[in-house]
Amino acid sequence: MKLFCLLTLFFTLSIQAQFQINGIVTDSHNKPLPFATITTADNNNTITDVDGKFEFKINSKTTTFAVSYIGFQTKIIAVLNNKKFYAVSLSQKTDDLKEVVVSNENPALTIIKKVIANKNKNNPQKKLSSFEYKTYNKLIVTANPDSIDGRIDSSAAYKDLNKKVINVDSSDYKFKEIISKQHLFQTEKVSQYQFGNNKLKETILGTKMAGFKQPVYEIIAFNLQSISIYDSKYELFETKHESPIANNAFSDYNYKLLDTVPIKGRNTFMIYFKNKKRKTNALEGVLYIDEENFAVAKAVMRIKAVLDISGIHEFEYVPEEKIWFQSNTTFKIVKGKNDDDIKILGGTIQFDGDVEDNFERRKKVASDFTYLISESNNFDIHYNTNSAIKNPSLYIEIKDDANKKPEEFWNQYRKESLDLKGQKTYQLIDSLSLSKRIEKRLGLGRKIINGYLPIGPIDLDLKKVISYNNYEGFRLGLGGVTNDRFSKLFRIEGYGAYGTKDGAFKYSIGSGVLLDKNTNTWLNGSYTNDVREIASTVFAVDKRVFKIYDPRPINISTFYKYIAWKANIQTKIVPKTEAVFELARTYVEPKFDYLYNLNGQLYSSYVMTTAMASIVWAPFSDFMQTPTGRTESDKRFPRFTFQFTQSLPNVLENDFTFSKIDFKTEYEKKYLNGQKTSLLLQGGVAMGDVPITHLYNTMPNNLTKETVIQRITFAGRNSFETMYFNEFFSSQYVFFQVKHGFDRIKIMKKVRPSLVLVTRMAWGNMEKPEQHVGPSYKTLDKGFFESGIELNRIFKGFGLGGFYRYGPNQLLKFEDNIAVKISYVLDLGL
């Protein structure tokens, strides 16, 4: 979100290095030579990027550097005073270097095959039973002030003879003034990593974030790059790529042997790789492979697209263990070629597009020279320690006092002392944060995302203010829950609402007490008098979803009144799960023409006393333990939700005996080209004597009107758009949905719709249909099928979709099988 993490100061990117030389390496035809090796006399080396460009820090004693590239003659370049840019042209050799030819086939392929064959011998997580080490990480967002014009307009007006009023390019000039004194953002972190039993855990011992008394845990949890270079999937900026040394890597990558270079006193092969299947967002880079044991001694990974992202892994050779162990990592984001504005890290950084509304290229502005860089240094490394890991199911644990460490703590772990610019970053941004209450704004943003507006010790529930449905009419209300300013251990929540059509008042009151902070365990109780849609499925563990406008209830007219006493326990005590265990007594009164027939006795209202257990399990997600509780730091799929409800005979006047089992499985896959595939499998079984109010309607969302135009309404999220309300009911069902979304299509600067293909299907059955007196309905024995196309976010969040109903339940009239729906996606900048 735009308020998220202070960083309205984080702008839009391109990079120039500070206090270093830079240049470009080309061949005799002026063609750039990617990944050429640049070496100084003291054996410090770097390589050129995919465009042949390089940046290289030197000290005052450096007089020359060498540039080499396989098949070309090495050139020695003299370092001249006050010269920062060097254009180097290499001449091609007449014969290849024989010493790097290791077989008759492509030598790079032979080497990579040996790397893959020896991975288990060289991967510390495979060869070592356990290890642990500490890491100091520093992340900054900054810019090189020398790259920014900051020009003063030559046209000037004179106010009087003594004072001159000048016009300044304020955005550039002020930006350069700021960046000359401080970084835009800075954070430091000291962590302990522990590996054992094939699990890696990070414990954050100290964290410091400019502008924030409390760290932003969402930033801490971002996955910038893979920790292990040997993983089958290499992760760069929260996007996973097939690794260039995965077992099936040859189907994805081309390889080329560039050179042989020494690293830490051991000779290595320098191999260039590039994904051959992708034209955009393709992973490429250089691997330095030990000539003796075929381990990775250094790795440079890069993606150059709308963002220019790179990750560097450096290793130290450990003779005692005969392995290369990672010592340093560097991650960098620079502006690439993007026509549109791009927001990353939850809106922390924005990269302005290069194209204006009239499709013309805009001129560079100051913020184009901003970049992000994160550097980590490992130390205090121990091998085969077999130390016990506390809470191994957690991926990240943040100590309670991590943000309270004194300056002596940081001086102990910093590789270099903070320079004046770094010190001023903390001082000035901290001051700015206090003066503008940025932390308060951040807290407000977090609440708004979940549908709450904090007002003192109470968070106002925005979902309760106003809504509409066909039974209540306009539902006007007020609700909220107490927050930490009231108490961190106790909460009170409630709401009241009035329907303008049914003329009835509804309300709820409840409270909760925190039993355990680490596992987010709460004991809650509530009393509710309200109405609910019939035959709807609600999973107790589903996350609260806030929509400023939720369109589906507009079309619903069949509700039941309920008066419920509930007591439950919410907890995350079991690793990678969240659970709710609940006891409830509910009085139910259908508000439509319905009677329930049980053995000849007709019920127009009834009491249901139930016990319910609901659990969501995310086995592939990573979880983070913070001082405020446990959160899901990296949401991964698939994830599974189970819910079991059992009535309690002869308890608190319960009328019926039944059981319900509900389940849901979700899967989502995002692609590098901006596309996304989503799968949803959901089902339920009701066994015993269950009124229709608590069966399944399989999520209809179509009005019973004559023409297609009359039926146009707003689309739901996972609902059947061509299924009419109350058309089908089931006591057992299964629902399957497939969605595939494509990247947004640019028609104009502000008209960029996203195309989504949708297919839904369901099967069901109704046991004991004779028990339900009143409504007429059909069953899903033969299945229900619909497919459609959505064009979302055509303009100002509004879109349009078309759906078609087919299969055994297709209707006789062609137009009755068609549904046209309006969609609305509100962009809050989240």
mmCIF file with all atom_site columns, N, CA, C and O in Angstrom, residues 689-732:
data_model
loop_
_atom_site.group_PDB
_atom_site.id
_atom_site.type_symbol
_atom_site.label_atom_id
_atom_site.label_alt_id
_atom_site.label_comp_id
_atom_site.label_asym_id
_atom_site.label_entity_id
_atom_site.label_seq_id
_atom_site.pdbx_PDB_ins_code
_atom_site.Cartn_x
_atom_site.Cartn_y
_atom_site.Cartn_z
_atom_site.occupancy
_atom_site.B_iso_or_equiv
_atom_site.pdbx_formal_charge
_atom_site.auth_seq_id
_atom_site.auth_comp_id
_atom_site.auth_asym_id
_atom_site.auth_atom_id
_atom_site.pdbx_PDB_model_num
ATOM 1   N N  . ASP A 1 689 ? -30.221 -35.573 9.848   1.00 0.00 ? 689 ASP A N  1
ATOM 2   C CA . ASP A 1 689 ? -31.409 -34.731 9.669   1.00 0.00 ? 689 ASP A CA 1
ATOM 3   C C  . ASP A 1 689 ? -30.989 -33.267 9.671   1.00 0.00 ? 689 ASP A C  1
ATOM 4   O O  . ASP A 1 689 ? -30.772 -32.668 10.732  1.00 0.00 ? 689 ASP A O  1
ATOM 5   N N  . VAL A 1 690 ? -30.918 -32.693 8.454   1.00 0.00 ? 690 VAL A N  1
ATOM 6   C CA . VAL A 1 690 ? -30.411 -31.328 8.308   1.00 0.00 ? 690 VAL A CA 1
ATOM 7   C C  . VAL A 1 690 ? -31.424 -30.488 7.544   1.00 0.00 ? 690 VAL A C  1
ATOM 8   O O  . VAL A 1 690 ? -31.761 -30.819 6.396   1.00 0.00 ? 690 VAL A O  1
ATOM 9   N N  . PRO A 1 691 ? -31.936 -29.393 8.103   1.00 0.00 ? 691 PRO A N  1
ATOM 10  C CA . PRO A 1 691 ? -32.838 -28.493 7.379   1.00 0.00 ? 691 PRO A CA 1
ATOM 11  C C  . PRO A 1 691 ? -32.126 -27.848 6.197   1.00 0.00 ? 691 PRO A C  1
ATOM 12  O O  . PRO A 1 691 ? -30.890 -27.760 6.149   1.00 0.00 ? 691 PRO A O  1
ATOM 13  N N  . ILE A 1 692 ? -32.916 -27.353 5.239   1.00 0.00 ? 692 ILE A N  1
ATOM 14  C CA . ILE A 1 692 ? -32.352 -26.774 4.026   1.00 0.00 ? 692 ILE A CA 1
ATOM 15  C C  . ILE A 1 692 ? -31.522 -25.525 4.323   1.00 0.00 ? 692 ILE A C  1
ATOM 16  O O  . ILE A 1 692 ? -30.628 -25.160 3.557   1.00 0.00 ? 692 ILE A O  1
ATOM 17  N N  . THR A 1 693 ? -31.804 -24.870 5.448   1.00 0.00 ? 693 THR A N  1
ATOM 18  C CA . THR A 1 693 ? -31.049 -23.666 5.807   1.00 0.00 ? 693 THR A CA 1
ATOM 19  C C  . THR A 1 693 ? -29.569 -23.960 6.016   1.00 0.00 ? 693 THR A C  1
ATOM 20  O O  . THR A 1 693 ? -28.730 -23.062 5.880   1.00 0.00 ? 693 THR A O  1
ATOM 21  N N  . HIS A 1 694 ? -29.251 -25.219 6.338   1.00 0.00 ? 694 HIS A N  1
ATOM 22  C CA . HIS A 1 694 ? -27.872 -25.577 6.631   1.00 0.00 ? 694 HIS A CA 1
ATOM 23  C C  . HIS A 1 694 ? -27.311 -26.602 5.644   1.00 0.00 ? 694 HIS A C  1
ATOM 24  O O  . HIS A 1 694 ? -26.329 -27.278 5.940   1.00 0.00 ? 694 HIS A O  1
ATOM 25  N N  . LEU A 1 695 ? -27.947 -26.693 4.457   1.00 0.00 ? 695 LEU A N  1
ATOM 26  C CA . LEU A 1 695 ? -27.406 -27.533 3.378   1.00 0.00 ? 695 LEU A CA 1
ATOM 27  C C  . LEU A 1 695 ? -26.557 -26.665 2.460   1.00 0.00 ? 695 LEU A C  1
ATOM 28  O O  . LEU A 1 695 ? -25.949 -25.693 2.910   1.00 0.00 ? 695 LEU A O  1
ATOM 29  N N  . TYR A 1 696 ? -26.517 -26.977 1.156   1.00 0.00 ? 696 TYR A N  1
ATOM 30  C CA . TYR A 1 696 ? -25.590 -26.305 0.241   1.00 0.00 ? 696 TYR A CA 1
ATOM 31  C C  . TYR A 1 696 ? -26.340 -25.769 -0.973  1.00 0.00 ? 696 TYR A C  1
ATOM 32  O O  . TYR A 1 696 ? -27.128 -26.479 -1.609  1.00 0.00 ? 696 TYR A O  1
ATOM 33  N N  . ASN A 1 697 ? -26.084 -24.496 -1.309  1.00 0.00 ? 697 ASN A N  1
ATOM 34  C CA . ASN A 1 697 ? -26.685 -23.898 -2.507  1.00 0.00 ? 697 ASN A CA 1
ATOM 35  C C  . ASN A 1 697 ? -25.712 -23.766 -3.667  1.00 0.00 ? 697 ASN A C  1
ATOM 36  O O  . ASN A 1 697 ? -26.078 -23.300 -4.736  1.00 0.00 ? 697 ASN A O  1
ATOM 37  N N  . THR A 1 698 ? -24.465 -24.163 -3.468  1.00 0.00 ? 698 THR A N  1
ATOM 38  C CA . THR A 1 698 ? -23.378 -24.134 -4.472  1.00 0.00 ? 698 THR A CA 1
ATOM 39  C C  . THR A 1 698 ? -23.218 -22.771 -5.137  1.00 0.00 ? 698 THR A C  1
ATOM 40  O O  . THR A 1 698 ? -22.963 -22.666 -6.321  1.00 0.00 ? 698 THR A O  1
ATOM 41  N N  . MET A 1 699 ? -23.405 -21.714 -4.383  1.00 0.00 ? 699 MET A N  1
ATOM 42  C CA . MET A 1 699 ? -22.997 -20.351 -4.733  1.00 0.00 ? 699 MET A CA 1
ATOM 43  C C  . MET A 1 699 ? -23.589 -19.818 -6.042  1.00 0.00 ? 699 MET A C  1
ATOM 44  O O  . MET A 1 699 ? -22.878 -19.506 -6.984  1.00 0.00 ? 699 MET A O  1
ATOM 45  N N  . PRO A 1 700 ? -24.922 -19.706 -6.136  1.00 0.00 ? 700 PRO A N  1
ATOM 46  C CA . PRO A 1 700 ? -25.536 -19.100 -7.333  1.00 0.00 ? 700 PRO A CA 1
ATOM 47  C C  . PRO A 1 700 ? -25.407 -17.582 -7.315  1.00 0.00 ? 700 PRO A C  1
ATOM 48  O O  . PRO A 1 700 ? -25.245 -16.970 -6.260  1.00 0.00 ? 700 PRO A O  1
ATOM 49  N N  . ASN A 1 701 ? -25.522 -16.964 -8.514  1.00 0.00 ? 701 ASN A N  1
ATOM 50  C CA . ASN A 1 701 ? -25.442 -15.501 -8.581  1.00 0.00 ? 701 ASN A CA 1
ATOM 51  C C  . ASN A 1 701 ? -26.149 -14.970 -9.825  1.00 0.00 ? 701 ASN A C  1
ATOM 52  O O  . ASN A 1 701 ? -25.630 -14.119 -10.525 1.00 0.00 ? 701 ASN A O  1
ATOM 53  N N  . ASN A 1 702 ? -27.352 -15.498 -10.115 1.00 0.00 ? 702 ASN A N  1
ATOM 54  C CA . ASN A 1 702 ? -28.090 -15.042 -11.289 1.00 0.00 ? 702 ASN A CA 1
ATOM 55  C C  . ASN A 1 702 ? -29.534 -14.739 -10.907 1.00 0.00 ? 702 ASN A C  1
ATOM 56  O O  . ASN A 1 702 ? -30.155 -15.486 -10.151 1.00 0.00 ? 702 ASN A O  1
ATOM 57  N N  . LEU A 1 703 ? -30.052 -13.627 -11.433 1.00 0.00 ? 703 LEU A N  1
ATOM 58  C CA . LEU A 1 703 ? -31.411 -13.202 -11.116 1.00 0.00 ? 703 LEU A CA 1
ATOM 59  C C  . LEU A 1 703 ? -32.433 -13.913 -11.992 1.00 0.00 ? 703 LEU A C  1
ATOM 60  O O  . LEU A 1 703 ? -32.166 -14.225 -13.158 1.00 0.00 ? 703 LEU A O  1
ATOM 61  N N  . THR A 1 704 ? -33.624 -14.143 -11.464 1.00 0.00 ? 704 THR A N  1
ATOM 62  C CA . THR A 1 704 ? -34.711 -14.754 -12.228 1.00 0.00 ? 704 THR A CA 1
ATOM 63  C C  . THR A 1 704 ? -35.456 -13.653 -12.978 1.00 0.00 ? 704 THR A C  1
ATOM 64  O O  . THR A 1 704 ? -36.501 -13.158 -12.544 1.00 0.00 ? 704 THR A O  1
ATOM 65  N N  . LYS A 1 705 ? -34.882 -13.256 -14.108 1.00 0.00 ? 705 LYS A N  1
ATOM 66  C CA . LYS A 1 705 ? -35.479 -12.220 -14.961 1.00 0.00 ? 705 LYS A CA 1
ATOM 67  C C  . LYS A 1 705 ? -35.585 -12.761 -16.385 1.00 0.00 ? 705 LYS A C  1
ATOM 68  O O  . LYS A 1 705 ? -34.945 -13.746 -16.753 1.00 0.00 ? 705 LYS A O  1
ATOM 69  N N  . GLU A 1 706 ? -36.390 -12.082 -17.207 1.00 0.00 ? 706 GLU A N  1
ATOM 70  C CA . GLU A 1 706 ? -36.693 -12.591 -18.536 1.00 0.00 ? 706 GLU A CA 1
ATOM 71  C C  . GLU A 1 706 ? -35.535 -12.433 -19.521 1.00 0.00 ? 706 GLU A C  1
ATOM 72  O O  . GLU A 1 706 ? -35.216 -13.345 -20.268 1.00 0.00 ? 706 GLU A O  1
ATOM 73  N N  . THR A 1 707 ? -34.903 -11.275 -19.566 1.00 0.00 ? 707 THR A N  1
ATOM 74  C CA . THR A 1 707 ? -33.902 -11.002 -20.598 1.00 0.00 ? 707 THR A CA 1
ATOM 75  C C  . THR A 1 707 ? -32.502 -10.922 -20.010 1.00 0.00 ? 707 THR A C  1
ATOM 76  O O  . THR A 1 707 ? -32.313 -10.731 -18.803 1.00 0.00 ? 707 THR A O  1
ATOM 77  N N  . VAL A 1 708 ? -31.529 -11.040 -20.905 1.00 0.00 ? 708 VAL A N  1
ATOM 78  C CA . VAL A 1 708 ? -30.127 -10.945 -20.495 1.00 0.00 ? 708 VAL A CA 1
ATOM 79  C C  . VAL A 1 708 ? -29.841 -9.576  -19.893 1.00 0.00 ? 708 VAL A C  1
ATOM 80  O O  . VAL A 1 708 ? -29.140 -9.448  -18.875 1.00 0.00 ? 708 VAL A O  1
ATOM 81  N N  . ILE A 1 709 ? -30.387 -8.534  -20.489 1.00 0.00 ? 709 ILE A N  1
ATOM 82  C CA . ILE A 1 709 ? -30.161 -7.168  -20.013 1.00 0.00 ? 709 ILE A CA 1
ATOM 83  C C  . ILE A 1 709 ? -30.704 -7.000  -18.600 1.00 0.00 ? 709 ILE A C  1
ATOM 84  O O  . ILE A 1 709 ? -30.062 -6.396  -17.729 1.00 0.00 ? 709 ILE A O  1
ATOM 85  N N  . GLN A 1 710 ? -31.885 -7.557  -18.336 1.00 0.00 ? 710 GLN A N  1
ATOM 86  C CA . GLN A 1 710 ? -32.475 -7.443  -17.002 1.00 0.00 ? 710 GLN A CA 1
ATOM 87  C C  . GLN A 1 710 ? -31.660 -8.185  -15.947 1.00 0.00 ? 710 GLN A C  1
ATOM 88  O O  . GLN A 1 710 ? -31.715 -7.851  -14.764 1.00 0.00 ? 710 GLN A O  1
ATOM 89  N N  . ARG A 1 711 ? -30.929 -9.197  -16.379 1.00 0.00 ? 711 ARG A N  1
ATOM 90  C CA . ARG A 1 711 ? -30.159 -10.008 -15.435 1.00 0.00 ? 711 ARG A CA 1
ATOM 91  C C  . ARG A 1 711 ? -28.749 -9.485  -15.202 1.00 0.00 ? 711 ARG A C  1
ATOM 92  O O  . ARG A 1 711 ? -27.978 -10.077 -14.452 1.00 0.00 ? 711 ARG A O  1
ATOM 93  N N  . ILE A 1 712 ? -28.373 -8.417  -15.881 1.00 0.00 ? 712 ILE A N  1
ATOM 94  C CA . ILE A 1 712 ? -27.028 -7.865  -15.674 1.00 0.00 ? 712 ILE A CA 1
ATOM 95  C C  . ILE A 1 712 ? -26.898 -7.377  -14.242 1.00 0.00 ? 712 ILE A C  1
ATOM 96  O O  . ILE A 1 712 ? -27.692 -6.563  -13.761 1.00 0.00 ? 712 ILE A O  1
ATOM 97  N N  . THR A 1 713 ? -25.892 -7.877  -13.563 1.00 0.00 ? 713 THR A N  1
ATOM 98  C CA . THR A 1 713 ? -25.623 -7.462  -12.189 1.00 0.00 ? 713 THR A CA 1
ATOM 99  C C  . THR A 1 713 ? -24.131 -7.632  -11.933 1.00 0.00 ? 713 THR A C  1
ATOM 100 O O  . THR A 1 713 ? -23.358 -7.911  -12.862 1.00 0.00 ? 713 THR A O  1
ATOM 101 N N  . PHE A 1 714 ? -23.726 -7.490  -10.693 1.00 0.00 ? 714 PHE A N  1
ATOM 102 C CA . PHE A 1 714 ? -22.308 -7.592  -10.388 1.00 0.00 ? 714 PHE A CA 1
ATOM 103 C C  . PHE A 1 714 ? -21.896 -9.045  -10.214 1.00 0.00 ? 714 PHE A C  1
ATOM 104 O O  . PHE A 1 714 ? -22.638 -9.871  -9.678  1.00 0.00 ? 714 PHE A O  1
ATOM 105 N N  . ALA A 1 715 ? -20.689 -9.366  -10.653 1.00 0.00 ? 715 ALA A N  1
ATOM 106 C CA . ALA A 1 715 ? -20.155 -10.733 -10.565 1.00 0.00 ? 715 ALA A CA 1
ATOM 107 C C  . ALA A 1 715 ? -19.676 -11.027 -9.161  1.00 0.00 ? 715 ALA A C  1
ATOM 108 O O  . ALA A 1 715 ? -19.246 -10.133 -8.424  1.00 0.00 ? 715 ALA A O  1
ATOM 109 N N  . GLY A 1 716 ? -19.774 -12.302 -8.777  1.00 0.00 ? 716 GLY A N  1
ATOM 110 C CA . GLY A 1 716 ? -19.188 -12.751 -7.527  1.00 0.00 ? 716 GLY A CA 1
ATOM 111 C C  . GLY A 1 716 ? -17.755 -13.178 -7.751  1.00 0.00 ? 716 GLY A C  1
ATOM 112 O O  . GLY A 1 716 ? -17.206 -13.049 -8.843  1.00 0.00 ? 716 GLY A O  1
ATOM 113 N N  . ARG A 1 717 ? -17.148 -13.728 -6.705  1.00 0.00 ? 717 ARG A N  1
ATOM 114 C CA . ARG A 1 717 ? -15.744 -14.134 -6.825  1.00 0.00 ? 717 ARG A CA 1
ATOM 115 C C  . ARG A 1 717 ? -15.616 -15.584 -7.281  1.00 0.00 ? 717 ARG A C  1
ATOM 116 O O  . ARG A 1 717 ? -14.920 -15.873 -8.240  1.00 0.00 ? 717 ARG A O  1
ATOM 117 N N  . ASN A 1 718 ? -16.310 -16.480 -6.603  1.00 0.00 ? 718 ASN A N  1
ATOM 118 C CA . ASN A 1 718 ? -16.242 -17.905 -6.947  1.00 0.00 ? 718 ASN A CA 1
ATOM 119 C C  . ASN A 1 718 ? -17.648 -18.477 -7.092  1.00 0.00 ? 718 ASN A C  1
ATOM 120 O O  . ASN A 1 718 ? -17.921 -19.593 -6.685  1.00 0.00 ? 718 ASN A O  1
ATOM 121 N N  . SER A 1 719 ? -18.549 -17.711 -7.675  1.00 0.00 ? 719 SER A N  1
ATOM 122 C CA . SER A 1 719 ? -19.944 -18.122 -7.767  1.00 0.00 ? 719 SER A CA 1
ATOM 123 C C  . SER A 1 719 ? -20.322 -18.480 -9.200  1.00 0.00 ? 719 SER A C  1
ATOM 124 O O  . SER A 1 719 ? -19.685 -18.029 -10.157 1.00 0.00 ? 719 SER A O  1
ATOM 125 N N  . PHE A 1 720 ? -21.376 -19.292 -9.331  1.00 0.00 ? 720 PHE A N  1
ATOM 126 C CA . PHE A 1 720 ? -21.916 -19.627 -10.644 1.00 0.00 ? 720 PHE A CA 1
ATOM 127 C C  . PHE A 1 720 ? -22.741 -18.446 -11.145 1.00 0.00 ? 720 PHE A C  1
ATOM 128 O O  . PHE A 1 720 ? -23.819 -18.154 -10.624 1.00 0.00 ? 720 PHE A O  1
ATOM 129 N N  . GLU A 1 721 ? -22.263 -17.785 -12.188 1.00 0.00 ? 721 GLU A N  1
ATOM 130 C CA . GLU A 1 721 ? -22.928 -16.586 -12.687 1.00 0.00 ? 721 GLU A CA 1
ATOM 131 C C  . GLU A 1 721 ? -24.185 -16.906 -13.485 1.00 0.00 ? 721 GLU A C  1
ATOM 132 O O  . GLU A 1 721 ? -25.042 -16.038 -13.666 1.00 0.00 ? 721 GLU A O  1
ATOM 133 N N  . THR A 1 722 ? -24.324 -18.130 -13.992 1.00 0.00 ? 722 THR A N  1
ATOM 134 C CA . THR A 1 722 ? -25.506 -18.504 -14.773 1.00 0.00 ? 722 THR A CA 1
ATOM 135 C C  . THR A 1 722 ? -26.488 -19.363 -13.971 1.00 0.00 ? 722 THR A C  1
ATOM 136 O O  . THR A 1 722 ? -27.517 -19.770 -14.504 1.00 0.00 ? 722 THR A O  1
ATOM 137 N N  . MET A 1 723 ? -26.170 -19.650 -12.698 1.00 0.00 ? 723 MET A N  1
ATOM 138 C CA . MET A 1 723 ? -27.069 -20.430 -11.847 1.00 0.00 ? 723 MET A CA 1
ATOM 139 C C  . MET A 1 723 ? -27.985 -19.463 -11.095 1.00 0.00 ? 723 MET A C  1
ATOM 140 O O  . MET A 1 723 ? -27.514 -18.521 -10.461 1.00 0.00 ? 723 MET A O  1
ATOM 141 N N  . TYR A 1 724 ? -29.298 -19.721 -11.186 1.00 0.00 ? 724 TYR A N  1
ATOM 142 C CA . TYR A 1 724 ? -30.267 -18.824 -10.570 1.00 0.00 ? 724 TYR A CA 1
ATOM 143 C C  . TYR A 1 724 ? -30.340 -19.076 -9.058  1.00 0.00 ? 724 TYR A C  1
ATOM 144 O O  . TYR A 1 724 ? -30.139 -20.194 -8.595  1.00 0.00 ? 724 TYR A O  1
ATOM 145 N N  . PHE A 1 725 ? -30.656 -18.027 -8.329  1.00 0.00 ? 725 PHE A N  1
ATOM 146 C CA . PHE A 1 725 ? -30.786 -18.164 -6.878  1.00 0.00 ? 725 PHE A CA 1
ATOM 147 C C  . PHE A 1 725 ? -31.881 -19.174 -6.537  1.00 0.00 ? 725 PHE A C  1
ATOM 148 O O  . PHE A 1 725 ? -32.962 -19.177 -7.135  1.00 0.00 ? 725 PHE A O  1
ATOM 149 N N  . ASN A 1 726 ? -31.554 -20.054 -5.588  1.00 0.00 ? 726 ASN A N  1
ATOM 150 C CA . ASN A 1 726 ? -32.473 -21.089 -5.099  1.00 0.00 ? 726 ASN A CA 1
ATOM 151 C C  . ASN A 1 726 ? -32.866 -22.096 -6.183  1.00 0.00 ? 726 ASN A C  1
ATOM 152 O O  . ASN A 1 726 ? -33.875 -22.790 -6.053  1.00 0.00 ? 726 ASN A O  1
ATOM 153 N N  . GLU A 1 727 ? -32.082 -22.197 -7.258  1.00 0.00 ? 727 GLU A N  1
ATOM 154 C CA . GLU A 1 727 ? -32.387 -23.155 -8.327  1.00 0.00 ? 727 GLU A CA 1
ATOM 155 C C  . GLU A 1 727 ? -31.974 -24.573 -7.923  1.00 0.00 ? 727 GLU A C  1
ATOM 156 O O  . GLU A 1 727 ? -32.663 -25.536 -8.247  1.00 0.00 ? 727 GLU A O  1
ATOM 157 N N  . PHE A 1 728 ? -30.842 -24.717 -7.212  1.00 0.00 ? 728 PHE A N  1
ATOM 158 C CA . PHE A 1 728 ? -30.331 -26.024 -6.827  1.00 0.00 ? 728 PHE A CA 1
ATOM 159 C C  . PHE A 1 728 ? -30.040 -26.048 -5.331  1.00 0.00 ? 728 PHE A C  1
ATOM 160 O O  . PHE A 1 728 ? -29.544 -25.072 -4.770  1.00 0.00 ? 728 PHE A O  1
ATOM 161 N N  . PHE A 1 729 ? -30.310 -27.192 -4.708  1.00 0.00 ? 729 PHE A N  1
ATOM 162 C CA . PHE A 1 729 ? -29.877 -27.438 -3.340  1.00 0.00 ? 729 PHE A CA 1
ATOM 163 C C  . PHE A 1 729 ? -29.329 -28.857 -3.257  1.00 0.00 ? 729 PHE A C  1
ATOM 164 O O  . PHE A 1 729 ? -29.785 -29.756 -3.983  1.00 0.00 ? 729 PHE A O  1
ATOM 165 N N  . SER A 1 730 ? -28.360 -29.051 -2.363  1.00 0.00 ? 730 SER A N  1
ATOM 166 C CA . SER A 1 730 ? -27.714 -30.357 -2.241  1.00 0.00 ? 730 SER A CA 1
ATOM 167 C C  . SER A 1 730 ? -27.402 -30.644 -0.784  1.00 0.00 ? 730 SER A C  1
ATOM 168 O O  . SER A 1 730 ? -27.162 -29.720 0.010   1.00 0.00 ? 730 SER A O  1
ATOM 169 N N  . SER A 1 731 ? -27.426 -31.922 -0.450  1.00 0.00 ? 731 SER A N  1
ATOM 170 C CA . SER A 1 731 ? -26.946 -32.342 0.867   1.00 0.00 ? 731 SER A CA 1
ATOM 171 C C  . SER A 1 731 ? -25.503 -32.812 0.792   1.00 0.00 ? 731 SER A C  1
ATOM 172 O O  . SER A 1 731 ? -24.843 -32.998 1.818   1.00 0.00 ? 731 SER A O  1
ATOM 173 N N  . GLN A 1 732 ? -25.019 -32.991 -0.430  1.00 0.00 ? 732 GLN A N  1
ATOM 174 C CA . GLN A 1 732 ? -23.603 -33.292 -0.657  1.00 0.00 ? 732 GLN A CA 1
ATOM 175 C C  . GLN A 1 732 ? -23.237 -32.773 -2.038  1.00 0.00 ? 732 GLN A C  1
ATOM 176 O O  . GLN A 1 732 ? -24.032 -32.852 -2.982  1.00 0.00 ? 732 GLN A O  1
#
